[in-house]
């Protein structure tokens, strides 16, 4: 899960495994595999970094076990 910000400033978590596309239109819009769309305050680059950090944590946790 990655932490994102709605345009109204409220935070929420999104399962990044469900992300299908991320577009800048100029707002950043995330489309999921279920067909839902989320407009977020983060840039595409910030979302990519959050997903990379999430994946790194998963790899680290799995390496310890």
PDB file of C-alpha atoms in Angstrom:
ATOM      1  CA  UNK A   1       0.000   0.000   0.000  1.00  0.00           C
ATOM      2  CA  UNK A   2       1.207   3.500  -0.774  1.00  0.00           C
ATOM      3  CA  UNK A   3       0.038   6.692   0.916  1.00  0.00           C
ATOM      4  CA  UNK A   4      -1.481   9.248  -1.451  1.00  0.00           C
ATOM      5  CA  UNK A   5      -3.165  12.631  -1.109  1.00  0.00           C
ATOM      6  CA  UNK A   6      -6.528  13.633  -2.541  1.00  0.00           C
ATOM      7  CA  UNK A   7      -6.787  17.114  -4.029  1.00  0.00           C
ATOM      8  CA  UNK A   8      -8.671  18.213  -0.877  1.00  0.00           C
ATOM      9  CA  UNK A   9      -5.584  17.329   1.207  1.00  0.00           C
ATOM     10  CA  UNK A  10      -6.892  14.119   2.785  1.00  0.00           C
ATOM     11  CA  UNK A  11      -4.632  11.075   2.766  1.00  0.00           C
ATOM     12  CA  UNK A  12      -5.539   7.521   1.872  1.00  0.00           C
ATOM     13  CA  UNK A  13      -3.807   4.243   1.063  1.00  0.00           C
ATOM     14  CA  UNK A  14      -3.886   2.538  -2.325  1.00  0.00           C
ATOM     15  CA  UNK A  15      -2.829  -1.002  -3.094  1.00  0.00           C
ATOM     16  CA  UNK A  16      -0.132  -0.265  -5.670  1.00  0.00           C
ATOM     17  CA  UNK A  17      -0.423  -3.814  -7.040  1.00  0.00           C
ATOM     18  CA  UNK A  18      -3.729  -2.691  -8.603  1.00  0.00           C
ATOM     19  CA  UNK A  19      -2.304   0.298 -10.511  1.00  0.00           C
ATOM     20  CA  UNK A  20      -2.767  -0.090 -14.253  1.00  0.00           C
ATOM     21  CA  UNK A  21      -1.919   3.405 -15.534  1.00  0.00           C
ATOM     22  CA  UNK A  22      -0.868   6.807 -14.189  1.00  0.00           C
ATOM     23  CA  UNK A  23      -1.529   9.893 -16.309  1.00  0.00           C
ATOM     24  CA  UNK A  24      -0.950  13.610 -15.978  1.00  0.00           C
ATOM     25  CA  UNK A  25      -3.971  15.445 -17.440  1.00  0.00           C
ATOM     26  CA  UNK A  26      -2.740  17.992 -15.861  1.00  0.00           C
ATOM     27  CA  UNK A  27      -3.945  16.456 -12.581  1.00  0.00           C
ATOM     28  CA  UNK A  28      -2.440  13.067 -11.842  1.00  0.00           C
ATOM     29  CA  UNK A  29      -4.995  10.312 -12.469  1.00  0.00           C
ATOM     30  CA  UNK A  30      -4.415   6.721 -11.373  1.00  0.00           C
ATOM     31  CA  UNK A  31      -6.446   3.993 -13.080  1.00  0.00           C
ATOM     32  CA  UNK A  32      -6.695   0.614 -11.377  1.00  0.00           C
ATOM     33  CA  UNK A  33      -7.265  -2.855 -12.758  1.00  0.00           C
ATOM     34  CA  UNK A  34     -10.798  -2.734 -11.325  1.00  0.00           C
ATOM     35  CA  UNK A  35     -11.603   0.309 -13.478  1.00  0.00           C
ATOM     36  CA  UNK A  36     -11.600   2.862 -10.665  1.00  0.00           C
ATOM     37  CA  UNK A  37      -9.868   6.205 -11.160  1.00  0.00           C
ATOM     38  CA  UNK A  38      -8.224   8.300  -8.460  1.00  0.00           C
ATOM     39  CA  UNK A  39      -7.130  11.931  -8.820  1.00  0.00           C
ATOM     40  CA  UNK A  40      -4.162  12.640  -6.562  1.00  0.00           C
ATOM     41  CA  UNK A  41      -1.944  15.573  -5.629  1.00  0.00           C
ATOM     42  CA  UNK A  42       1.306  13.635  -6.196  1.00  0.00           C
ATOM     43  CA  UNK A  43       3.179  13.781  -9.497  1.00  0.00           C
ATOM     44  CA  UNK A  44       3.811  10.711 -11.628  1.00  0.00           C
ATOM     45  CA  UNK A  45       7.431  10.728 -10.470  1.00  0.00           C
ATOM     46  CA  UNK A  46       6.402  10.782  -6.798  1.00  0.00           C
ATOM     47  CA  UNK A  47       4.055   7.852  -7.337  1.00  0.00           C
ATOM     48  CA  UNK A  48       6.789   5.854  -9.061  1.00  0.00           C
ATOM     49  CA  UNK A  49       9.133   6.531  -6.110  1.00  0.00           C
ATOM     50  CA  UNK A  50       6.469   5.456  -3.608  1.00  0.00           C
ATOM     51  CA  UNK A  51       5.895   2.201  -5.517  1.00  0.00           C
ATOM     52  CA  UNK A  52       9.645   1.532  -5.685  1.00  0.00           C
ATOM     53  CA  UNK A  53       9.997   2.110  -1.929  1.00  0.00           C
ATOM     54  CA  UNK A  54       7.050  -0.202  -1.253  1.00  0.00           C
ATOM     55  CA  UNK A  55       8.573  -2.943  -3.442  1.00  0.00           C
ATOM     56  CA  UNK A  56      11.965  -2.517  -1.734  1.00  0.00           C
ATOM     57  CA  UNK A  57      10.318  -3.011   1.668  1.00  0.00           C
ATOM     58  CA  UNK A  58       8.616  -6.181   0.453  1.00  0.00           C
ATOM     59  CA  UNK A  59      11.887  -7.576  -0.859  1.00  0.00           C
ATOM     60  CA  UNK A  60      13.642  -6.717   2.399  1.00  0.00           C
ATOM     61  CA  UNK A  61      10.937  -8.347   4.527  1.00  0.00           C
ATOM     62  CA  UNK A  62      10.955 -11.484   2.383  1.00  0.00           C
ATOM     63  CA  UNK A  63      14.749 -11.706   2.604  1.00  0.00           C
ATOM     64  CA  UNK A  64      14.645 -11.690   6.425  1.00  0.00           C
ATOM     65  CA  UNK A  65      12.091 -14.496   6.664  1.00  0.00           C
TER      66      UNK A  65
END
